[in-house]
mmCIF file of C-alpha atoms in Angstrom:
data_model
loop_
_atom_site.group_PDB
_atom_site.id
_atom_site.type_symbol
_atom_site.label_atom_id
_atom_site.label_comp_id
_atom_site.label_asym_id
_atom_site.label_seq_id
_atom_site.Cartn_x
_atom_site.Cartn_y
_atom_site.Cartn_z
ATOM 1 C CA TYR A 1 -0.807 -22.847 -9.706
ATOM 2 C CA ILE A 2 2.810 -21.722 -10.060
ATOM 3 C CA THR A 3 2.817 -18.139 -12.234
ATOM 4 C CA VAL A 4 5.635 -16.550 -13.469
ATOM 5 C CA TYR A 5 5.665 -13.348 -15.671
ATOM 6 C CA ASN A 6 8.180 -10.761 -16.996
ATOM 7 C CA ASP A 7 6.809 -7.951 -18.701
ATOM 8 C CA LYS A 8 5.899 -4.605 -17.778
ATOM 9 C CA TYR A 9 3.589 -6.175 -15.448
ATOM 10 C CA CYS A 10 6.362 -6.782 -13.312
ATOM 11 C CA GLN A 11 6.292 -2.955 -11.866
ATOM 12 C CA SER A 12 2.506 -4.085 -11.405
ATOM 13 C CA PRO A 13 1.698 -3.897 -7.393
ATOM 14 C CA SER A 14 -1.261 -5.197 -8.593
ATOM 15 C CA ALA A 15 -0.239 -7.828 -10.924
ATOM 16 C CA THR A 16 2.320 -8.828 -8.480
ATOM 17 C CA VAL A 17 -0.758 -9.274 -5.727
ATOM 18 C CA HIS A 18 -2.702 -11.122 -8.298
ATOM 19 C CA GLU A 19 0.051 -13.706 -9.397
ATOM 20 C CA ILE A 20 0.753 -14.322 -5.707
ATOM 21 C CA GLY A 21 -2.836 -15.194 -5.290
ATOM 22 C CA HIS A 22 -2.194 -17.929 -8.100
ATOM 23 C CA ASN A 23 0.705 -18.991 -6.093
ATOM 24 C CA ILE A 24 -1.327 -19.375 -3.221
ATOM 25 C CA GLY A 25 -4.095 -21.433 -4.656
ATOM 26 C CA LEU A 26 -6.449 -18.906 -6.063
ATOM 27 C CA ALA A 27 -8.330 -18.883 -9.327
ATOM 28 C CA HIS A 28 -9.713 -16.090 -11.197
ATOM 29 C CA SER A 29 -12.670 -14.578 -9.775
ATOM 30 C CA GLY A 30 -14.479 -14.543 -12.989
ATOM 31 C CA GLU A 31 -15.274 -17.605 -15.149
ATOM 32 C CA GLY A 32 -14.588 -18.102 -18.879
ATOM 33 C CA ALA A 33 -14.353 -15.239 -21.267
ATOM 34 C CA LEU A 34 -15.402 -13.047 -18.105
ATOM 35 C CA ALA A 35 -11.869 -13.823 -15.954
ATOM 36 C CA TYR A 36 -10.980 -10.668 -15.290
ATOM 37 C CA ASP A 37 -13.992 -8.893 -15.585
ATOM 38 C CA ASP A 38 -15.038 -9.327 -11.673
ATOM 39 C CA GLN A 39 -13.094 -6.208 -10.225
ATOM 40 C CA SER A 40 -14.353 -6.862 -6.676
ATOM 41 C CA GLY A 41 -10.838 -8.139 -5.856
ATOM 42 C CA MET A 42 -7.278 -8.492 -7.046
ATOM 43 C CA MET A 43 -8.481 -11.982 -8.371
ATOM 44 C CA GLY A 44 -10.439 -10.915 -10.979
ATOM 45 C CA TYR A 45 -8.738 -7.967 -12.448
ATOM 46 C CA SER A 46 -5.188 -6.214 -12.002
ATOM 47 C CA SER A 47 -3.546 -3.211 -13.656
ATOM 48 C CA SER A 48 0.188 -2.336 -15.243
ATOM 49 C CA SER A 49 -0.528 0.833 -13.402
ATOM 50 C CA THR A 50 2.211 1.443 -10.249
ATOM 51 C CA GLU A 51 -0.455 3.429 -8.677
ATOM 52 C CA GLU A 52 -3.762 1.769 -9.273
ATOM 53 C CA PRO A 53 -5.895 -0.330 -8.327
ATOM 54 C CA LYS A 54 -5.354 -0.264 -4.377
ATOM 55 C CA SER A 55 -7.573 -3.449 -3.740
ATOM 56 C CA CYS A 56 -6.967 -6.909 -1.914
ATOM 57 C CA PHE A 57 -8.716 -10.281 -2.245
ATOM 58 C CA ASN A 58 -12.181 -9.814 -1.835
ATOM 59 C CA GLY A 59 -14.485 -11.617 0.343
ATOM 60 C CA ALA A 60 -14.796 -14.601 -1.332
ATOM 61 C CA LYS A 61 -11.310 -15.252 -1.509
ATOM 62 C CA SER A 62 -10.414 -14.517 1.742
ATOM 63 C CA TRP A 63 -12.878 -16.921 3.101
ATOM 64 C CA GLN A 64 -11.200 -19.635 0.585
ATOM 65 C CA LEU A 65 -7.666 -19.124 2.242
ATOM 66 C CA GLY A 66 -9.360 -19.240 6.042
ATOM 67 C CA TRP A 67 -8.372 -15.908 6.617
ATOM 68 C CA TYR A 68 -10.094 -13.511 9.206
ATOM 69 C CA SER A 69 -11.935 -17.291 9.849
ATOM 70 C CA ASP A 70 -13.112 -16.062 13.616
ATOM 71 C CA ARG A 71 -15.171 -13.329 12.354
ATOM 72 C CA HIS A 72 -16.961 -15.455 10.126
ATOM 73 C CA ALA A 73 -20.514 -15.801 9.655
ATOM 74 C CA THR A 74 -22.844 -17.574 7.622
ATOM 75 C CA ILE A 75 -26.513 -17.286 6.914
ATOM 76 C CA ASN A 76 -29.059 -19.148 4.952
ATOM 77 C CA PRO A 77 -31.347 -15.485 4.069
ATOM 78 C CA LEU A 78 -34.255 -17.941 2.662
ATOM 79 C CA ALA A 79 -34.458 -19.781 6.178
ATOM 80 C CA SER A 80 -32.889 -17.563 8.817
ATOM 81 C CA THR A 81 -32.260 -13.949 9.704
ATOM 82 C CA TRP A 82 -29.069 -12.676 10.765
ATOM 83 C CA SER A 83 -28.313 -9.603 13.033
ATOM 84 C CA GLY A 84 -24.730 -8.203 13.713
ATOM 85 C CA GLN A 85 -22.024 -5.836 12.606
ATOM 86 C CA LEU A 86 -19.987 -6.004 9.490
ATOM 87 C CA VAL A 87 -16.805 -4.386 9.731
ATOM 88 C CA GLY A 88 -13.520 -4.165 6.894
ATOM 89 C CA ILE A 89 -10.544 -5.705 7.395
ATOM 90 C CA ALA A 90 -8.986 -2.308 7.888
ATOM 91 C CA ASP A 91 -10.650 -2.482 11.317
ATOM 92 C CA TYR A 92 -9.763 -6.129 12.197
ATOM 93 C CA ASN A 93 -7.785 -5.087 15.215
ATOM 94 C CA ARG A 94 -9.922 -2.490 16.567
ATOM 95 C CA SER A 95 -13.245 -4.573 16.127
ATOM 96 C CA SER A 96 -13.391 -7.561 18.676
ATOM 97 C CA GLY A 97 -16.085 -9.970 18.192
ATOM 98 C CA ARG A 98 -17.456 -8.231 15.040
ATOM 99 C CA THR A 99 -18.115 -9.989 11.572
ATOM 100 C CA VAL A 100 -15.624 -9.368 8.682
ATOM 101 C CA ILE A 101 -17.037 -11.647 6.281
ATOM 102 C CA LEU A 102 -20.709 -12.549 5.803
ATOM 103 C CA LYS A 103 -21.252 -15.774 3.532
ATOM 104 C CA LEU A 104 -25.013 -16.113 2.211
ATOM 105 C CA VAL A 105 -25.736 -19.372 1.303
ATOM 106 C CA ALA A 106 -28.487 -19.894 -0.959
ATOM 107 C CA THR A 107 -28.376 -23.051 -3.496
ATOM 108 C CA PRO A 108 -26.641 -23.518 -5.392
ATOM 109 C CA LEU A 109 -25.004 -20.240 -5.325
ATOM 110 C CA SER A 110 -23.050 -18.354 -2.348
ATOM 111 C CA TYR A 111 -22.106 -15.004 -2.007
ATOM 112 C CA PHE A 112 -19.934 -13.010 0.419
ATOM 113 C CA VAL A 113 -20.031 -9.585 2.080
#
């Protein structure tokens, strides 16, 4: 993707992050007519506001980009259990060894926590 825009969204931090997401290979988080309905991260929704929302890429997009890959864990909840501590990305540098993104693999879908 290569995206450009030149309207009121140029002043919006969330729109800028959304468009940067496209430029680094991310698609929308939603699908079809609901492409902008997923509000769990910046690839589903952005705003023309200069203040809100304060958000980032969600777990699925961060996984896709390989971010925090030293702290990924994958589990099939139908086949086994997982035990550990999940931490948010704000605590990444202060939480050595703890999981940042947990991928739940269940055919045909995966979920990210």
